[in-house]
Amino acid sequence: MTLDSRTLAPAQRYALVLVDLAIGFTDPEHSPLASSCDAVVAANAQLLEAFRQRGWPVFFTTVAYDSPDQARVFREKLPVLNVLKADSTLVKIDPRLEPRVGEPVIVKFWASAFFGTNLAELIRQTGADGVMITGLTTSGCVRATAVDALQHDFRVLIPEQATGDRDTQAHAANLRDLKIKYADVRSVEECLALLG
């Protein structure tokens, strides 16, 4: 049986949430968590420029740990996360997407950018009623962030080419499922057109 899934009405104002586009996820030469994702970074740079030109809100996230008590069970399940030490270059945003003054970098310990952070409050303070969620990885932190964004009553839009995953099958399956249940998934060009 197919679910009756509908396209969301566009938001009045979007915030751009760039999930975990840190060196630890974008530089496979230096991080076991990373994959080759130059096209994803380029798509994010395009969206970032469009949001900056309009003065619309931009938020980055990174995962960084400075205590063994943070996300203990998550790190037990996936020990490779321990490379994301707070003082490591791996937790810095990829320099191709360097945050500007006034563009917060939200430090998170778990998959969702909303869990255990004040991101929802910060987005509401900007007057945004929708979020464009991009970044890495589609099957993990992008998905968790999109589901939580919907649960905060934001209109969720995912620019397809601006997301990526180490596993191409997981990437495709998660975008399909997100589109059915939680978000609209569109091309970067279609997303840019919605900015007006």
Coordinates of C-alpha atoms in Angstrom, one line a residue:
M1 CA 0.0 0.0 0.0
T2 CA 1.3 3.5 -1.0
L3 CA 1.1 6.3 1.6
D4 CA -0.8 9.4 0.6
S5 CA 2.3 11.7 0.7
R6 CA 1.9 15.3 -0.3
T7 CA 4.3 18.1 -1.3
L8 CA 4.6 20.7 1.5
A9 CA 3.7 24.3 0.9
P10 CA 6.9 26.3 0.7
A11 CA 8.1 28.1 3.8
Q12 CA 7.9 31.8 4.1
R13 CA 11.6 31.9 5.1
Y14 CA 14.1 29.1 5.1
A15 CA 17.2 28.6 7.3
L16 CA 20.0 26.6 5.8
V17 CA 21.4 23.9 8.1
L18 CA 24.7 22.4 6.8
V19 CA 25.1 19.2 8.7
D20 CA 28.6 18.0 9.6
L21 CA 30.5 19.4 6.6
A22 CA 33.6 19.3 8.7
I23 CA 37.0 18.0 7.6
G24 CA 36.4 14.8 9.5
F25 CA 33.6 14.0 7.0
T26 CA 34.9 15.7 3.8
D27 CA 38.6 14.7 3.8
P28 CA 39.0 11.0 3.2
E29 CA 42.8 11.3 3.2
H30 CA 42.8 12.3 6.9
S31 CA 39.7 10.8 8.4
P32 CA 38.2 7.3 8.5
L33 CA 34.7 8.9 8.6
A34 CA 35.1 10.8 5.4
S35 CA 34.2 10.0 1.8
S36 CA 34.9 11.6 -1.6
C37 CA 32.3 14.3 -1.7
D38 CA 33.6 17.3 -3.7
A39 CA 30.3 17.6 -5.6
V40 CA 28.4 17.7 -2.3
V41 CA 30.7 20.5 -1.0
A42 CA 30.3 22.4 -4.3
A43 CA 26.5 22.2 -4.1
N44 CA 26.6 23.5 -0.6
A45 CA 28.8 26.4 -1.6
Q46 CA 26.2 27.3 -4.2
L47 CA 23.3 27.2 -1.6
L48 CA 25.5 29.0 0.9
E49 CA 26.1 31.9 -1.5
A50 CA 22.4 32.2 -2.3
F51 CA 21.4 32.4 1.4
R52 CA 24.2 34.9 2.1
Q53 CA 23.1 37.1 -0.8
R54 CA 19.5 37.2 0.6
G55 CA 20.6 37.7 4.2
W56 CA 18.8 34.5 5.2
P57 CA 19.9 32.5 8.2
V58 CA 22.7 29.9 8.0
F59 CA 23.7 27.3 10.6
F60 CA 26.6 24.8 10.5
T61 CA 27.0 21.7 12.7
T62 CA 29.9 19.7 13.7
V63 CA 30.5 16.7 16.0
A64 CA 33.1 17.3 18.7
Y65 CA 33.9 15.5 21.9
D66 CA 35.9 16.8 24.9
S67 CA 34.8 14.3 27.5
P68 CA 34.4 10.5 27.6
D69 CA 30.9 11.0 29.1
Q70 CA 29.5 12.6 25.9
A71 CA 27.4 10.3 23.8
R72 CA 28.9 7.2 25.6
V73 CA 26.6 4.6 24.0
F74 CA 26.8 6.1 20.5
R75 CA 30.6 6.1 20.7
E76 CA 30.6 2.5 22.1
K77 CA 28.5 1.5 19.1
L78 CA 30.7 3.4 16.6
P79 CA 34.2 3.8 18.1
V80 CA 35.5 5.6 15.0
L81 CA 33.7 8.7 16.3
N82 CA 36.4 9.1 18.9
V83 CA 38.6 10.7 16.3
L84 CA 36.3 13.8 16.5
K85 CA 38.1 15.4 19.4
A86 CA 37.2 19.0 20.2
D87 CA 40.7 20.2 19.6
S88 CA 41.2 18.3 16.4
T89 CA 41.2 19.9 12.9
L90 CA 38.8 17.1 11.9
V91 CA 35.9 19.0 13.7
K92 CA 36.5 22.3 11.8
I93 CA 34.2 23.2 9.0
D94 CA 35.7 22.5 5.6
P95 CA 37.5 25.7 4.5
R96 CA 35.6 25.6 1.2
L97 CA 32.5 26.5 3.3
E98 CA 34.1 28.7 5.9
P99 CA 31.5 30.1 8.2
R100 CA 31.2 33.9 8.4
V101 CA 30.6 36.0 11.4
G102 CA 27.0 35.5 12.5
E103 CA 26.8 32.0 11.1
P104 CA 26.8 29.8 14.2
V105 CA 28.5 26.4 14.3
I106 CA 26.4 24.1 16.5
V107 CA 28.5 21.5 18.3
K108 CA 26.5 18.3 18.7
F109 CA 27.2 14.9 20.2
W110 CA 24.6 12.7 18.5
A111 CA 23.2 12.3 15.1
S112 CA 20.5 15.1 15.1
A113 CA 21.5 18.7 15.0
F114 CA 18.4 19.4 17.2
F115 CA 19.0 16.8 20.0
G116 CA 20.7 18.4 23.0
T117 CA 21.2 21.7 21.3
N118 CA 19.3 25.1 21.0
L119 CA 19.1 24.9 17.2
A120 CA 15.3 25.0 17.1
E121 CA 15.2 28.1 19.3
L122 CA 17.9 29.9 17.2
I123 CA 16.1 29.1 14.0
R124 CA 12.8 30.5 15.4
Q125 CA 14.6 33.7 16.5
T126 CA 15.4 34.3 12.8
G127 CA 11.8 34.2 11.8
A128 CA 12.3 31.1 9.6
D129 CA 9.5 28.6 9.4
G130 CA 11.4 26.1 7.2
V131 CA 14.8 24.5 6.9
M132 CA 16.9 23.4 4.0
I133 CA 19.0 20.5 5.4
T134 CA 22.2 19.6 3.6
G135 CA 25.4 17.7 4.4
L136 CA 26.7 14.4 5.5
T137 CA 25.7 11.7 5.9
T138 CA 22.3 11.2 4.4
S139 CA 21.5 7.9 6.2
G140 CA 22.7 9.2 9.6
C141 CA 22.9 12.8 10.7
V142 CA 21.1 14.4 7.7
R143 CA 18.2 12.0 8.2
A144 CA 18.1 12.4 12.0
T145 CA 18.2 16.2 11.6
A146 CA 15.4 16.2 9.0
V147 CA 13.1 14.0 11.2
D148 CA 13.7 16.2 14.2
A149 CA 13.1 19.4 12.2
L150 CA 9.7 18.1 11.2
Q151 CA 9.0 17.3 14.9
H152 CA 9.8 20.9 15.6
D153 CA 7.1 21.9 13.0
F154 CA 9.5 23.3 10.5
R155 CA 8.9 22.8 6.8
V156 CA 11.8 20.5 5.7
L157 CA 13.4 20.7 2.3
I158 CA 16.4 18.6 1.3
P159 CA 18.5 19.7 -1.8
E160 CA 19.4 16.3 -3.2
Q161 CA 22.8 17.0 -4.6
A162 CA 23.9 18.8 -1.4
T163 CA 23.7 15.6 0.6
G164 CA 26.0 12.6 0.5
D165 CA 26.8 9.2 2.1
R166 CA 29.6 6.7 2.1
D167 CA 27.0 4.1 1.0
T168 CA 25.2 5.1 -2.3
Q169 CA 22.4 2.6 -1.7
A170 CA 21.8 4.0 1.8
H171 CA 21.8 7.5 0.3
A172 CA 19.2 6.7 -2.3
A173 CA 17.0 4.7 0.1
N174 CA 17.0 7.3 2.8
L175 CA 16.2 10.2 0.4
R176 CA 13.3 8.1 -0.9
D177 CA 12.0 7.4 2.6
L178 CA 12.5 11.0 3.8
K179 CA 10.6 12.3 0.7
I180 CA 7.6 10.0 1.5
K181 CA 7.4 10.7 5.3
Y182 CA 9.2 13.7 6.5
A183 CA 10.5 16.2 3.9
D184 CA 10.4 17.4 0.3
V185 CA 13.5 16.3 -1.7
R186 CA 14.3 18.5 -4.7
S187 CA 17.2 19.4 -6.9
V188 CA 19.5 22.3 -5.8
E189 CA 18.1 24.3 -8.7
E190 CA 14.5 23.8 -7.6
C191 CA 15.5 24.8 -4.0
L192 CA 17.3 27.9 -5.2
A193 CA 14.1 28.9 -7.2
L194 CA 12.1 28.8 -3.9
L195 CA 14.3 31.5 -2.4
G196 CA 12.8 34.1 -4.7

